[in-house]
Amino acid sequence: MYDLTGFQRDLLYVAAGKDKPHGLALKDELEEYYESQIHHGRLYPNLDTLVDKGLLEKGELDKRTNYYQVTKRGHREIEARREWEDQYVAAEA
C-alpha cells in the first residue's frame, strides 16, 4: 500500500465500501469527496494499476461496463494500512 498514490488509495477504499461498483460509480463518489471533476484519463489508468497490483479484480457486467471488486489481498492491505495509521492517529476517547 505504501507505493500507491493517495488517489489510488482513495479508489481502493471507495471500492471496498461498495458491492462490485463500476468505474463511473467510483468516479461519482470521488468527485463528491474531492469536490472537483475526475477525468476518465485519470480514473481508468489508476484502476488498471490497482488491478495490476492484485488489489482489485476487474470483471465484466456487460459489453460496455466493467465492475471492480477488492481482492483478498486488497482487503489485507487496507487492514494493514489502518493498523499502521492507528499507531499515529489515536481515536478520541
Tab-separated table of C-alpha atoms in Angstrom:
chain	number	residue	atom	x	y	z
A	1	MET	CA	0.000	0.000	0.000
A	2	TYR	CA	2.982	2.306	0.628
A	3	ASP	CA	3.663	2.579	-3.103
A	4	LEU	CA	0.149	3.756	-4.007
A	5	THR	CA	-0.740	7.365	-4.613
A	6	GLY	CA	-3.342	8.971	-2.379
A	7	PHE	CA	-5.796	8.843	-5.284
A	8	GLN	CA	-5.209	5.117	-5.738
A	9	ARG	CA	-5.739	4.512	-2.007
A	10	ASP	CA	-8.968	6.501	-2.156
A	11	LEU	CA	-10.135	4.437	-5.145
A	12	LEU	CA	-9.385	1.237	-3.261
A	13	TYR	CA	-11.204	2.423	-0.126
A	14	VAL	CA	-14.287	3.512	-2.098
A	15	ALA	CA	-14.345	0.205	-3.987
A	16	ALA	CA	-14.157	-1.645	-0.659
A	17	GLY	CA	-17.280	0.151	0.518
A	18	LYS	CA	-19.391	-0.856	-2.477
A	19	ASP	CA	-20.610	-4.109	-3.987
A	20	LYS	CA	-18.892	-4.557	-7.356
A	21	PRO	CA	-19.034	-0.895	-8.405
A	22	HIS	CA	-18.452	0.144	-11.989
A	23	GLY	CA	-15.948	2.852	-12.843
A	24	LEU	CA	-18.467	5.678	-13.084
A	25	ALA	CA	-19.874	4.866	-9.627
A	26	LEU	CA	-16.359	5.141	-8.192
A	27	LYS	CA	-15.809	8.351	-10.154
A	28	ASP	CA	-19.033	9.872	-8.775
A	29	GLU	CA	-18.097	9.050	-5.174
A	30	LEU	CA	-14.625	10.538	-5.535
A	31	GLU	CA	-15.883	13.658	-7.316
A	32	GLU	CA	-18.193	14.273	-4.379
A	33	TYR	CA	-15.321	13.845	-1.912
A	34	TYR	CA	-12.745	15.837	-3.926
A	35	GLU	CA	-15.305	18.461	-4.954
A	36	SER	CA	-13.840	18.502	-8.447
A	37	GLN	CA	-14.229	16.643	-11.713
A	38	ILE	CA	-12.222	13.470	-12.262
A	39	HIS	CA	-11.451	12.743	-15.895
A	40	HIS	CA	-11.536	9.263	-17.407
A	41	GLY	CA	-7.850	9.673	-18.269
A	42	ARG	CA	-7.091	9.792	-14.560
A	43	LEU	CA	-9.634	7.262	-13.319
A	44	TYR	CA	-9.156	4.234	-15.540
A	45	PRO	CA	-5.344	4.094	-15.637
A	46	ASN	CA	-5.352	4.193	-11.825
A	47	LEU	CA	-7.977	1.440	-11.652
A	48	ASP	CA	-5.825	-0.619	-14.037
A	49	THR	CA	-2.812	-0.074	-11.766
A	50	LEU	CA	-4.785	-1.408	-8.793
A	51	VAL	CA	-5.822	-4.431	-10.868
A	52	ASP	CA	-2.204	-4.993	-11.982
A	53	LYS	CA	-1.056	-4.868	-8.346
A	54	GLY	CA	-3.612	-7.519	-7.395
A	55	LEU	CA	-5.617	-5.207	-5.136
A	56	LEU	CA	-8.708	-5.047	-7.353
A	57	GLU	CA	-10.331	-7.614	-9.588
A	58	LYS	CA	-11.925	-6.409	-12.803
A	59	GLY	CA	-14.964	-8.170	-14.238
A	60	GLU	CA	-17.469	-7.552	-16.983
A	61	LEU	CA	-21.057	-6.513	-16.253
A	62	ASP	CA	-21.895	-6.209	-19.936
A	63	LYS	CA	-20.076	-5.465	-23.195
A	64	ARG	CA	-19.526	-1.827	-22.209
A	65	THR	CA	-19.280	-1.865	-18.414
A	66	ASN	CA	-16.719	-3.375	-16.078
A	67	TYR	CA	-17.015	-3.800	-12.341
A	68	TYR	CA	-14.267	-3.707	-9.750
A	69	GLN	CA	-14.036	-5.777	-6.593
A	70	VAL	CA	-11.421	-5.618	-3.867
A	71	THR	CA	-9.395	-8.834	-3.693
A	72	LYS	CA	-8.451	-10.672	-0.510
A	73	ARG	CA	-5.014	-9.124	-0.841
A	74	GLY	CA	-6.605	-5.704	-1.221
A	75	HIS	CA	-8.580	-6.201	1.993
A	76	ARG	CA	-5.414	-7.318	3.813
A	77	GLU	CA	-3.581	-4.229	2.561
A	78	ILE	CA	-6.411	-1.944	3.705
A	79	GLU	CA	-6.401	-3.564	7.156
A	80	ALA	CA	-2.614	-3.301	7.442
A	81	ARG	CA	-2.772	0.371	6.435
A	82	ARG	CA	-5.449	1.087	9.040
A	83	GLU	CA	-3.382	-0.623	11.736
A	84	TRP	CA	-0.356	1.432	10.724
A	85	GLU	CA	-2.392	4.663	10.765
A	86	ASP	CA	-3.809	3.807	14.202
A	87	GLN	CA	-0.286	3.970	15.619
A	88	TYR	CA	-0.182	7.660	14.802
A	89	VAL	CA	-3.770	8.797	14.863
A	90	ALA	CA	-5.401	7.777	18.119
A	91	ALA	CA	-9.167	7.694	18.388
A	92	GLU	CA	-10.683	10.309	20.655
A	93	ALA	CA	-11.792	8.850	23.968
